[in-house]
């Protein structure tokens, strides 16, 4: 099973936009962001589109086209980014109903559901406490 990288790509793009803004470049193209992430600009446009719909970035069309942060990086939390780009819960249940005649099959969903809910709440709390400015600061500190 492949790990989902949507949050990582979105956080990377926002940190790059924040650094560009700090350096006086308010607008970056999808290609510029994609070069930093090392992915196709189409992937970046999809991610930035989700972020735009959530009010985290702005897009400019025409001359000087590109993307910019809609708010200061200190005010954008990773929880907002997560909510913008993740459509599925972090943990999924069986695709089909387990065998309800089996004692494990009958109780596994409620048991795991409670655990998964607690884990997701802990993740959401940590993401809410971390801003894009925090991510950028840690990114630039790492050598």
mmCIF file of N, CA and C in Angstrom:
data_model
loop_
_atom_site.group_PDB
_atom_site.id
_atom_site.type_symbol
_atom_site.label_atom_id
_atom_site.label_comp_id
_atom_site.label_asym_id
_atom_site.label_seq_id
_atom_site.Cartn_x
_atom_site.Cartn_y
_atom_site.Cartn_z
ATOM 1 N N UNK A 1 0.843 -1.174 0.000
ATOM 2 C CA UNK A 1 0.000 0.000 0.000
ATOM 3 C C UNK A 1 0.890 1.241 0.000
ATOM 4 N N UNK A 2 0.668 2.120 -0.926
ATOM 5 C CA UNK A 2 1.468 3.338 -1.057
ATOM 6 C C UNK A 2 0.996 4.386 -0.047
ATOM 7 N N UNK A 3 1.935 5.126 0.487
ATOM 8 C CA UNK A 3 1.605 6.214 1.401
ATOM 9 C C UNK A 3 1.047 7.390 0.605
ATOM 10 N N UNK A 4 0.129 8.115 1.213
ATOM 11 C CA UNK A 4 -0.464 9.284 0.589
ATOM 12 C C UNK A 4 0.462 10.482 0.829
ATOM 13 N N UNK A 5 0.857 11.151 -0.241
ATOM 14 C CA UNK A 5 1.792 12.278 -0.115
ATOM 15 C C UNK A 5 1.132 13.632 -0.366
ATOM 16 N N UNK A 6 -0.199 13.687 -0.418
ATOM 17 C CA UNK A 6 -0.873 14.960 -0.722
ATOM 18 C C UNK A 6 -0.526 16.058 0.280
ATOM 19 N N UNK A 7 -0.551 15.727 1.569
ATOM 20 C CA UNK A 7 -0.233 16.729 2.592
ATOM 21 C C UNK A 7 1.210 17.190 2.460
ATOM 22 N N UNK A 8 2.115 16.270 2.218
ATOM 23 C CA UNK A 8 3.533 16.607 2.081
ATOM 24 C C UNK A 8 3.763 17.525 0.888
ATOM 25 N N UNK A 9 3.145 17.209 -0.239
ATOM 26 C CA UNK A 9 3.294 18.044 -1.438
ATOM 27 C C UNK A 9 2.724 19.437 -1.190
ATOM 28 N N UNK A 10 1.548 19.501 -0.571
ATOM 29 C CA UNK A 10 0.915 20.801 -0.309
ATOM 30 C C UNK A 10 1.744 21.627 0.674
ATOM 31 N N UNK A 11 2.244 21.005 1.733
ATOM 32 C CA UNK A 11 3.062 21.732 2.709
ATOM 33 C C UNK A 11 4.354 22.214 2.061
ATOM 34 N N UNK A 12 4.954 21.393 1.217
ATOM 35 C CA UNK A 12 6.173 21.782 0.495
ATOM 36 C C UNK A 12 5.891 23.004 -0.375
ATOM 37 N N UNK A 13 4.801 22.939 -1.144
ATOM 38 C CA UNK A 13 4.449 24.055 -2.030
ATOM 39 C C UNK A 13 4.222 25.337 -1.232
ATOM 40 N N UNK A 14 3.515 25.246 -0.123
ATOM 41 C CA UNK A 14 3.241 26.435 0.685
ATOM 42 C C UNK A 14 4.515 26.984 1.325
ATOM 43 N N UNK A 15 5.389 26.100 1.783
ATOM 44 C CA UNK A 15 6.656 26.569 2.366
ATOM 45 C C UNK A 15 7.499 27.265 1.304
ATOM 46 N N UNK A 16 7.504 26.738 0.087
ATOM 47 C CA UNK A 16 8.257 27.357 -1.009
ATOM 48 C C UNK A 16 7.657 28.718 -1.354
ATOM 49 N N UNK A 17 6.322 28.814 -1.388
ATOM 50 C CA UNK A 17 5.677 30.107 -1.626
ATOM 51 C C UNK A 17 6.016 31.091 -0.500
ATOM 52 N N UNK A 18 6.070 30.605 0.737
ATOM 53 C CA UNK A 18 6.407 31.470 1.874
ATOM 54 C C UNK A 18 7.838 31.975 1.772
ATOM 55 N N UNK A 19 8.754 31.099 1.386
ATOM 56 C CA UNK A 19 10.148 31.519 1.240
ATOM 57 C C UNK A 19 10.290 32.523 0.096
ATOM 58 N N UNK A 20 9.619 32.272 -1.014
ATOM 59 C CA UNK A 20 9.667 33.209 -2.146
ATOM 60 C C UNK A 20 9.121 34.570 -1.715
ATOM 61 N N UNK A 21 8.023 34.554 -0.976
ATOM 62 C CA UNK A 21 7.425 35.802 -0.490
ATOM 63 C C UNK A 21 8.419 36.541 0.415
ATOM 64 N N UNK A 22 9.072 35.818 1.297
ATOM 65 C CA UNK A 22 10.066 36.418 2.195
ATOM 66 C C UNK A 22 11.199 37.057 1.405
ATOM 67 N N UNK A 23 11.531 36.462 0.262
ATOM 68 C CA UNK A 23 12.612 36.972 -0.586
ATOM 69 C C UNK A 23 12.129 38.036 -1.563
ATOM 70 N N UNK A 24 10.859 38.439 -1.457
ATOM 71 C CA UNK A 24 10.336 39.505 -2.297
ATOM 72 C C UNK A 24 9.680 39.059 -3.584
ATOM 73 N N UNK A 25 9.507 37.780 -3.774
ATOM 74 C CA UNK A 25 8.831 37.267 -4.976
ATOM 75 C C UNK A 25 7.456 36.765 -4.550
ATOM 76 N N UNK A 26 6.443 37.581 -4.792
ATOM 77 C CA UNK A 26 5.094 37.287 -4.311
ATOM 78 C C UNK A 26 4.412 36.155 -5.084
ATOM 79 N N UNK A 27 4.774 35.974 -6.346
ATOM 80 C CA UNK A 27 4.086 35.023 -7.227
ATOM 81 C C UNK A 27 5.082 33.988 -7.738
ATOM 82 N N UNK A 28 4.680 32.713 -7.690
ATOM 83 C CA UNK A 28 5.454 31.637 -8.316
ATOM 84 C C UNK A 28 4.560 30.889 -9.286
ATOM 85 N N UNK A 29 5.131 30.420 -10.370
ATOM 86 C CA UNK A 29 4.378 29.613 -11.327
ATOM 87 C C UNK A 29 4.319 28.165 -10.827
ATOM 88 N N UNK A 30 3.403 27.406 -11.403
ATOM 89 C CA UNK A 30 3.314 25.982 -11.090
ATOM 90 C C UNK A 30 4.627 25.283 -11.414
ATOM 91 N N UNK A 31 5.265 25.705 -12.476
ATOM 92 C CA UNK A 31 6.535 25.100 -12.884
ATOM 93 C C UNK A 31 7.632 25.359 -11.852
ATOM 94 N N UNK A 32 7.660 26.569 -11.300
ATOM 95 C CA UNK A 32 8.659 26.888 -10.272
ATOM 96 C C UNK A 32 8.433 26.051 -9.012
ATOM 97 N N UNK A 33 7.190 25.916 -8.610
ATOM 98 C CA UNK A 33 6.877 25.104 -7.434
ATOM 99 C C UNK A 33 7.195 23.638 -7.725
ATOM 100 N N UNK A 34 6.823 23.170 -8.907
ATOM 101 C CA UNK A 34 7.070 21.775 -9.280
ATOM 102 C C UNK A 34 8.559 21.450 -9.303
ATOM 103 N N UNK A 35 9.382 22.407 -9.688
ATOM 104 C CA UNK A 35 10.830 22.184 -9.713
ATOM 105 C C UNK A 35 11.352 21.928 -8.302
ATOM 106 N N UNK A 36 10.824 22.621 -7.306
ATOM 107 C CA UNK A 36 11.251 22.404 -5.924
ATOM 108 C C UNK A 36 10.764 21.055 -5.404
ATOM 109 N N UNK A 37 9.528 20.709 -5.701
ATOM 110 C CA UNK A 37 8.945 19.448 -5.243
ATOM 111 C C UNK A 37 9.502 18.269 -6.051
ATOM 112 N N UNK A 38 10.010 18.578 -7.237
ATOM 113 C CA UNK A 38 10.515 17.560 -8.168
ATOM 114 C C UNK A 38 9.384 16.645 -8.642
ATOM 115 N N UNK A 39 8.332 17.296 -9.122
ATOM 116 C CA UNK A 39 7.190 16.575 -9.657
ATOM 117 C C UNK A 39 6.640 17.333 -10.853
ATOM 118 N N UNK A 40 5.639 16.769 -11.468
ATOM 119 C CA UNK A 40 5.008 17.366 -12.634
ATOM 120 C C UNK A 40 4.167 18.582 -12.227
ATOM 121 N N UNK A 41 4.224 19.679 -13.002
ATOM 122 C CA UNK A 41 3.406 20.859 -12.677
ATOM 123 C C UNK A 41 1.905 20.558 -12.576
ATOM 124 N N UNK A 42 1.427 19.539 -13.260
ATOM 125 C CA UNK A 42 0.004 19.175 -13.177
ATOM 126 C C UNK A 42 -0.350 18.745 -11.755
ATOM 127 N N UNK A 43 0.538 17.994 -11.120
ATOM 128 C CA UNK A 43 0.317 17.570 -9.727
ATOM 129 C C UNK A 43 0.245 18.803 -8.823
ATOM 130 N N UNK A 44 1.138 19.748 -9.063
ATOM 131 C CA UNK A 44 1.172 20.978 -8.258
ATOM 132 C C UNK A 44 -0.095 21.793 -8.488
ATOM 133 N N UNK A 45 -0.535 21.914 -9.731
ATOM 134 C CA UNK A 45 -1.755 22.683 -10.006
ATOM 135 C C UNK A 45 -2.964 22.060 -9.305
ATOM 136 N N UNK A 46 -3.040 20.734 -9.285
ATOM 137 C CA UNK A 46 -4.147 20.065 -8.578
ATOM 138 C C UNK A 46 -4.099 20.401 -7.086
ATOM 139 N N UNK A 47 -2.915 20.285 -6.502
ATOM 140 C CA UNK A 47 -2.757 20.560 -5.078
ATOM 141 C C UNK A 47 -3.072 22.020 -4.768
ATOM 142 N N UNK A 48 -2.505 22.928 -5.544
ATOM 143 C CA UNK A 48 -2.751 24.356 -5.322
ATOM 144 C C UNK A 48 -4.216 24.713 -5.568
ATOM 145 N N UNK A 49 -4.858 24.003 -6.477
ATOM 146 C CA UNK A 49 -6.296 24.209 -6.701
ATOM 147 C C UNK A 49 -7.099 23.873 -5.455
ATOM 148 N N UNK A 50 -6.764 22.754 -4.804
ATOM 149 C CA UNK A 50 -7.426 22.398 -3.541
ATOM 150 C C UNK A 50 -7.176 23.472 -2.486
ATOM 151 N N UNK A 51 -5.940 23.951 -2.422
ATOM 152 C CA UNK A 51 -5.586 24.985 -1.445
ATOM 153 C C UNK A 51 -6.307 26.305 -1.744
ATOM 154 N N UNK A 52 -6.464 26.618 -3.031
ATOM 155 C CA UNK A 52 -7.187 27.840 -3.413
ATOM 156 C C UNK A 52 -8.654 27.742 -2.996
ATOM 157 N N UNK A 53 -9.273 26.589 -3.230
ATOM 158 C CA UNK A 53 -10.681 26.418 -2.852
ATOM 159 C C UNK A 53 -10.876 26.555 -1.339
ATOM 160 N N UNK A 54 -9.833 26.309 -0.587
ATOM 161 C CA UNK A 54 -9.902 26.452 0.873
ATOM 162 C C UNK A 54 -9.422 27.822 1.351
ATOM 163 N N UNK A 55 -9.085 28.711 0.412
ATOM 164 C CA UNK A 55 -8.697 30.071 0.770
ATOM 165 C C UNK A 55 -7.276 30.215 1.295
ATOM 166 N N UNK A 56 -6.407 29.242 0.987
ATOM 167 C CA UNK A 56 -5.031 29.299 1.489
ATOM 168 C C UNK A 56 -4.060 29.915 0.490
ATOM 169 N N UNK A 57 -4.388 29.856 -0.791
ATOM 170 C CA UNK A 57 -3.556 30.492 -1.819
ATOM 171 C C UNK A 57 -4.456 31.250 -2.779
ATOM 172 N N UNK A 58 -3.840 32.178 -3.498
ATOM 173 C CA UNK A 58 -4.511 32.924 -4.564
ATOM 174 C C UNK A 58 -3.858 32.556 -5.877
ATOM 175 N N UNK A 59 -4.639 32.640 -6.946
ATOM 176 C CA UNK A 59 -4.096 32.419 -8.277
ATOM 177 C C UNK A 59 -4.298 33.682 -9.092
ATOM 178 N N UNK A 60 -3.301 34.001 -9.921
ATOM 179 C CA UNK A 60 -3.401 35.137 -10.837
ATOM 180 C C UNK A 60 -3.294 34.572 -12.247
ATOM 181 N N UNK A 61 -4.216 34.974 -13.111
ATOM 182 C CA UNK A 61 -4.223 34.538 -14.506
ATOM 183 C C UNK A 61 -3.689 35.658 -15.392
ATOM 184 N N UNK A 62 -3.297 35.301 -16.596
ATOM 185 C CA UNK A 62 -2.834 36.295 -17.560
ATOM 186 C C UNK A 62 -1.382 36.680 -17.324
ATOM 187 N N UNK A 63 -1.058 37.942 -17.646
ATOM 188 C CA UNK A 63 0.320 38.423 -17.481
ATOM 189 C C UNK A 63 0.715 38.339 -16.012
ATOM 190 N N UNK A 64 1.884 37.797 -15.737
ATOM 191 C CA UNK A 64 2.345 37.635 -14.357
ATOM 192 C C UNK A 64 1.591 36.548 -13.613
ATOM 193 N N UNK A 65 1.096 35.549 -14.359
ATOM 194 C CA UNK A 65 0.308 34.475 -13.771
ATOM 195 C C UNK A 65 1.120 33.678 -12.760
ATOM 196 N N UNK A 66 0.422 33.144 -11.778
ATOM 197 C CA UNK A 66 1.064 32.289 -10.793
ATOM 198 C C UNK A 66 0.266 32.213 -9.509
ATOM 199 N N UNK A 67 0.929 31.711 -8.488
ATOM 200 C CA UNK A 67 0.300 31.427 -7.210
ATOM 201 C C UNK A 67 0.971 32.231 -6.112
ATOM 202 N N UNK A 68 0.182 32.603 -5.099
ATOM 203 C CA UNK A 68 0.722 33.304 -3.934
ATOM 204 C C UNK A 68 -0.061 32.870 -2.701
ATOM 205 N N UNK A 69 0.538 33.082 -1.547
ATOM 206 C CA UNK A 69 -0.159 32.788 -0.297
ATOM 207 C C UNK A 69 -1.310 33.772 -0.115
ATOM 208 N N UNK A 70 -2.427 33.275 0.359
ATOM 209 C CA UNK A 70 -3.581 34.144 0.618
ATOM 210 C C UNK A 70 -3.478 34.803 1.990
ATOM 211 N N UNK A 71 -2.671 34.212 2.873
ATOM 212 C CA UNK A 71 -2.486 34.736 4.227
ATOM 213 C C UNK A 71 -1.025 34.594 4.618
ATOM 214 N N UNK A 72 -0.674 35.197 5.706
ATOM 215 C CA UNK A 72 0.687 35.069 6.226
ATOM 216 C C UNK A 72 0.953 33.605 6.584
ATOM 217 N N UNK A 73 2.163 33.111 6.338
ATOM 218 C CA UNK A 73 2.470 31.707 6.629
ATOM 219 C C UNK A 73 2.299 31.361 8.113
ATOM 220 N N UNK A 74 2.411 32.342 8.994
ATOM 221 C CA UNK A 74 2.210 32.107 10.428
ATOM 222 C C UNK A 74 0.755 31.769 10.751
ATOM 223 N N UNK A 75 -0.156 32.170 9.875
ATOM 224 C CA UNK A 75 -1.585 31.969 10.146
ATOM 225 C C UNK A 75 -2.185 30.778 9.390
ATOM 226 N N UNK A 76 -1.358 30.063 8.643
ATOM 227 C CA UNK A 76 -1.829 28.874 7.920
ATOM 228 C C UNK A 76 -1.331 27.650 8.678
ATOM 229 N N UNK A 77 -2.265 26.870 9.229
ATOM 230 C CA UNK A 77 -1.863 25.678 9.985
ATOM 231 C C UNK A 77 -1.836 24.452 9.069
ATOM 232 N N UNK A 78 -1.058 23.482 9.490
ATOM 233 C CA UNK A 78 -1.032 22.216 8.749
ATOM 234 C C UNK A 78 -2.390 21.519 8.798
ATOM 235 N N UNK A 79 -3.184 21.787 9.826
ATOM 236 C CA UNK A 79 -4.529 21.207 9.866
ATOM 237 C C UNK A 79 -5.389 21.764 8.737
ATOM 238 N N UNK A 80 -5.273 23.059 8.482
ATOM 239 C CA UNK A 80 -6.025 23.644 7.363
ATOM 240 C C UNK A 80 -5.573 23.036 6.035
ATOM 241 N N UNK A 81 -4.278 22.825 5.903
ATOM 242 C CA UNK A 81 -3.736 22.222 4.682
ATOM 243 C C UNK A 81 -4.252 20.794 4.554
ATOM 244 N N UNK A 82 -4.176 20.051 5.639
ATOM 245 C CA UNK A 82 -4.666 18.667 5.658
ATOM 246 C C UNK A 82 -6.134 18.607 5.244
ATOM 247 N N UNK A 83 -6.950 19.457 5.842
ATOM 248 C CA UNK A 83 -8.377 19.465 5.522
ATOM 249 C C UNK A 83 -8.630 19.860 4.065
ATOM 250 N N UNK A 84 -7.754 20.675 3.503
ATOM 251 C CA UNK A 84 -7.917 21.112 2.111
ATOM 252 C C UNK A 84 -7.581 20.014 1.112
ATOM 253 N N UNK A 85 -6.600 19.171 1.426
ATOM 254 C CA UNK A 85 -6.104 18.227 0.415
ATOM 255 C C UNK A 85 -6.461 16.771 0.661
ATOM 256 N N UNK A 86 -6.865 16.421 1.862
ATOM 257 C CA UNK A 86 -7.178 15.027 2.169
ATOM 258 C C UNK A 86 -8.681 14.800 2.112
ATOM 259 N N UNK A 87 -9.096 13.911 1.248
ATOM 260 C CA UNK A 87 -10.519 13.618 1.128
ATOM 261 C C UNK A 87 -10.926 12.372 1.907
ATOM 262 N N UNK A 88 -9.981 11.562 2.275
ATOM 263 C CA UNK A 88 -10.260 10.304 2.961
ATOM 264 C C UNK A 88 -9.716 10.348 4.383
ATOM 265 N N UNK A 89 -10.351 9.607 5.305
ATOM 266 C CA UNK A 89 -9.777 9.514 6.647
ATOM 267 C C UNK A 89 -8.433 8.790 6.587
ATOM 268 N N UNK A 90 -7.574 9.011 7.585
ATOM 269 C CA UNK A 90 -6.237 8.408 7.523
ATOM 270 C C UNK A 90 -6.249 6.887 7.602
ATOM 271 N N UNK A 91 -7.258 6.321 8.229
ATOM 272 C CA UNK A 91 -7.350 4.862 8.344
ATOM 273 C C UNK A 91 -8.681 4.409 7.791
ATOM 274 N N UNK A 92 -8.657 3.377 6.989
ATOM 275 C CA UNK A 92 -9.884 2.861 6.412
ATOM 276 C C UNK A 92 -10.250 1.511 7.001
ATOM 277 N N UNK A 93 -11.518 1.208 6.918
ATOM 278 C CA UNK A 93 -12.012 -0.098 7.348
ATOM 279 C C UNK A 93 -12.031 -1.033 6.144
ATOM 280 N N UNK A 94 -12.458 -2.252 6.394
ATOM 281 C CA UNK A 94 -12.584 -3.241 5.323
ATOM 282 C C UNK A 94 -13.450 -2.676 4.200
ATOM 283 N N UNK A 95 -13.129 -3.060 2.991
ATOM 284 C CA UNK A 95 -13.966 -2.620 1.855
ATOM 285 C C UNK A 95 -15.290 -3.380 1.839
ATOM 286 N N UNK A 96 -15.273 -4.582 2.358
ATOM 287 C CA UNK A 96 -16.503 -5.373 2.458
ATOM 288 C C UNK A 96 -16.757 -5.689 3.929
ATOM 289 N N UNK A 97 -18.002 -5.966 4.244
ATOM 290 C CA UNK A 97 -18.389 -6.285 5.617
ATOM 291 C C UNK A 97 -17.681 -7.566 6.065
ATOM 292 N N UNK A 98 -17.033 -7.547 7.246
ATOM 293 C CA UNK A 98 -16.425 -8.782 7.740
ATOM 294 C C UNK A 98 -17.519 -9.814 8.082
ATOM 295 N N UNK A 99 -17.099 -11.026 8.303
ATOM 296 C CA UNK A 99 -18.020 -12.099 8.673
ATOM 297 C C UNK A 99 -18.555 -11.828 10.075
ATOM 298 N N UNK A 100 -19.834 -11.482 10.169
ATOM 299 C CA UNK A 100 -20.436 -11.127 11.451
ATOM 300 C C UNK A 100 -20.716 -12.348 12.319
ATOM 301 N N UNK A 101 -20.587 -13.549 11.754
ATOM 302 C CA UNK A 101 -20.726 -14.780 12.531
ATOM 303 C C UNK A 101 -19.455 -15.068 13.326
ATOM 304 N N UNK A 102 -18.344 -14.444 12.914
ATOM 305 C CA UNK A 102 -17.057 -14.618 13.593
ATOM 306 C C UNK A 102 -16.973 -13.596 14.726
ATOM 307 N N UNK A 103 -16.535 -13.994 15.931
ATOM 308 C CA UNK A 103 -16.453 -13.011 17.022
ATOM 309 C C UNK A 103 -15.502 -11.855 16.715
ATOM 310 N N UNK A 104 -14.418 -12.104 15.995
ATOM 311 C CA UNK A 104 -13.513 -11.014 15.614
ATOM 312 C C UNK A 104 -14.153 -10.165 14.529
ATOM 313 N N UNK A 105 -14.736 -10.802 13.519
ATOM 314 C CA UNK A 105 -15.405 -10.071 12.443
ATOM 315 C C UNK A 105 -16.515 -9.178 12.961
ATOM 316 N N UNK A 106 -17.226 -9.637 13.994
ATOM 317 C CA UNK A 106 -18.339 -8.871 14.555
ATOM 318 C C UNK A 106 -17.854 -7.633 15.323
ATOM 319 N N UNK A 107 -16.701 -7.718 15.987
ATOM 320 C CA UNK A 107 -16.269 -6.624 16.847
ATOM 321 C C UNK A 107 -15.123 -5.778 16.351
ATOM 322 N N UNK A 108 -14.513 -6.167 15.230
ATOM 323 C CA UNK A 108 -13.290 -5.476 14.787
ATOM 324 C C UNK A 108 -13.549 -4.025 14.385
ATOM 325 N N UNK A 109 -14.614 -3.783 13.667
ATOM 326 C CA UNK A 109 -14.879 -2.405 13.216
ATOM 327 C C UNK A 109 -15.103 -1.436 14.378
ATOM 328 N N UNK A 110 -15.963 -1.754 15.333
ATOM 329 C CA UNK A 110 -16.128 -0.825 16.461
ATOM 330 C C UNK A 110 -14.835 -0.647 17.261
ATOM 331 N N UNK A 111 -14.098 -1.734 17.470
ATOM 332 C CA UNK A 111 -12.860 -1.644 18.258
ATOM 333 C C UNK A 111 -11.843 -0.754 17.552
ATOM 334 N N UNK A 112 -11.589 -1.023 16.293
ATOM 335 C CA UNK A 112 -10.613 -0.227 15.553
ATOM 336 C C UNK A 112 -11.106 1.196 15.321
ATOM 337 N N UNK A 113 -12.407 1.355 15.111
ATOM 338 C CA UNK A 113 -12.969 2.688 14.886
ATOM 339 C C UNK A 113 -12.678 3.626 16.043
ATOM 340 N N UNK A 114 -12.805 3.141 17.275
ATOM 341 C CA UNK A 114 -12.516 3.969 18.447
ATOM 342 C C UNK A 114 -11.031 4.331 18.511
ATOM 343 N N UNK A 115 -10.176 3.361 18.243
ATOM 344 C CA UNK A 115 -8.730 3.609 18.254
ATOM 345 C C UNK A 115 -8.371 4.611 17.161
ATOM 346 N N UNK A 116 -8.877 4.384 15.964
ATOM 347 C CA UNK A 116 -8.573 5.273 14.843
ATOM 348 C C UNK A 116 -9.053 6.690 15.116
ATOM 349 N N UNK A 117 -10.217 6.831 15.755
ATOM 350 C CA UNK A 117 -10.723 8.164 16.086
ATOM 351 C C UNK A 117 -9.773 8.886 17.043
ATOM 352 N N UNK A 118 -9.259 8.182 18.050
ATOM 353 C CA UNK A 118 -8.330 8.800 19.001
ATOM 354 C C UNK A 118 -7.026 9.203 18.312
ATOM 355 N N UNK A 119 -6.523 8.331 17.447
ATOM 356 C CA UNK A 119 -5.282 8.641 16.724
ATOM 357 C C UNK A 119 -5.492 9.852 15.824
ATOM 358 N N UNK A 120 -6.612 9.887 15.115
ATOM 359 C CA UNK A 120 -6.872 11.018 14.222
ATOM 360 C C UNK A 120 -6.982 12.322 15.009
ATOM 361 N N UNK A 121 -7.610 12.303 16.170
ATOM 362 C CA UNK A 121 -7.711 13.519 16.983
ATOM 363 C C UNK A 121 -6.337 14.002 17.438
ATOM 364 N N UNK A 122 -5.461 13.064 17.806
ATOM 365 C CA UNK A 122 -4.098 13.454 18.212
ATOM 366 C C UNK A 122 -3.338 14.067 17.040
ATOM 367 N N UNK A 123 -3.496 13.485 15.859
ATOM 368 C CA UNK A 123 -2.847 14.019 14.657
ATOM 369 C C UNK A 123 -3.377 15.417 14.358
ATOM 370 N N UNK A 124 -4.689 15.591 14.426
ATOM 371 C CA UNK A 124 -5.295 16.890 14.138
ATOM 372 C C UNK A 124 -4.810 17.956 15.126
ATOM 373 N N UNK A 125 -4.648 17.592 16.394
ATOM 374 C CA UNK A 125 -4.142 18.552 17.386
ATOM 375 C C UNK A 125 -2.718 18.986 17.050
ATOM 376 N N UNK A 126 -1.879 18.035 16.662
ATOM 377 C CA UNK A 126 -0.492 18.371 16.323
ATOM 378 C C UNK A 126 -0.442 19.237 15.063
ATOM 379 N N UNK A 127 -1.238 18.901 14.066
ATOM 380 C CA UNK A 127 -1.273 19.692 12.838
ATOM 381 C C UNK A 127 -1.786 21.110 13.110
ATOM 382 N N UNK A 128 -2.761 21.231 13.991
ATOM 383 C CA UNK A 128 -3.319 22.547 14.324
ATOM 384 C C UNK A 128 -2.293 23.427 15.037
ATOM 385 N N UNK A 129 -1.339 22.807 15.695
ATOM 386 C CA UNK A 129 -0.337 23.566 16.452
ATOM 387 C C UNK A 129 0.886 23.930 15.614
ATOM 388 N N UNK A 130 0.871 23.561 14.332
ATOM 389 C CA UNK A 130 2.033 23.768 13.467
ATOM 390 C C UNK A 130 1.633 24.611 12.262
ATOM 391 N N UNK A 131 2.347 25.713 12.038
ATOM 392 C CA UNK A 131 2.053 26.594 10.904
ATOM 393 C C UNK A 131 3.030 26.339 9.758
ATOM 394 N N UNK A 132 2.695 26.881 8.610
ATOM 395 C CA UNK A 132 3.607 26.816 7.463
ATOM 396 C C UNK A 132 4.897 27.552 7.799
ATOM 397 N N UNK A 133 4.817 28.622 8.566
ATOM 398 C CA UNK A 133 6.046 29.326 8.997
ATOM 399 C C UNK A 133 6.910 28.395 9.843
ATOM 400 N N UNK A 134 6.296 27.585 10.704
ATOM 401 C CA UNK A 134 7.042 26.605 11.504
ATOM 402 C C UNK A 134 7.735 25.590 10.604
ATOM 403 N N UNK A 135 7.002 25.111 9.613
ATOM 404 C CA UNK A 135 7.569 24.130 8.673
ATOM 405 C C UNK A 135 8.753 24.739 7.936
ATOM 406 N N UNK A 136 8.593 25.960 7.450
ATOM 407 C CA UNK A 136 9.682 26.629 6.727
ATOM 408 C C UNK A 136 10.887 26.824 7.642
ATOM 409 N N UNK A 137 10.642 27.258 8.862
ATOM 410 C CA UNK A 137 11.740 27.464 9.814
ATOM 411 C C UNK A 137 12.515 26.156 10.031
ATOM 412 N N UNK A 138 11.826 25.074 10.248
ATOM 413 C CA UNK A 138 12.480 23.772 10.453
ATOM 414 C C UNK A 138 13.171 23.299 9.178
ATOM 415 N N UNK A 139 12.553 23.543 8.045
ATOM 416 C CA UNK A 139 13.139 23.143 6.755
ATOM 417 C C UNK A 139 14.472 23.838 6.520
ATOM 418 N N UNK A 140 14.536 25.131 6.801
ATOM 419 C CA UNK A 140 15.770 25.891 6.573
ATOM 420 C C UNK A 140 16.824 25.580 7.611
ATOM 421 N N UNK A 141 16.405 25.092 8.758
ATOM 422 C CA UNK A 141 17.345 24.719 9.829
ATOM 423 C C UNK A 141 18.053 23.407 9.530
ATOM 424 N N UNK A 142 17.350 22.497 8.864
ATOM 425 C CA UNK A 142 17.896 21.167 8.546
ATOM 426 C C UNK A 142 18.953 21.313 7.450
ATOM 427 N N UNK A 143 20.107 20.719 7.656
ATOM 428 C CA UNK A 143 21.177 20.777 6.650
ATOM 429 C C UNK A 143 21.593 19.404 6.260
#
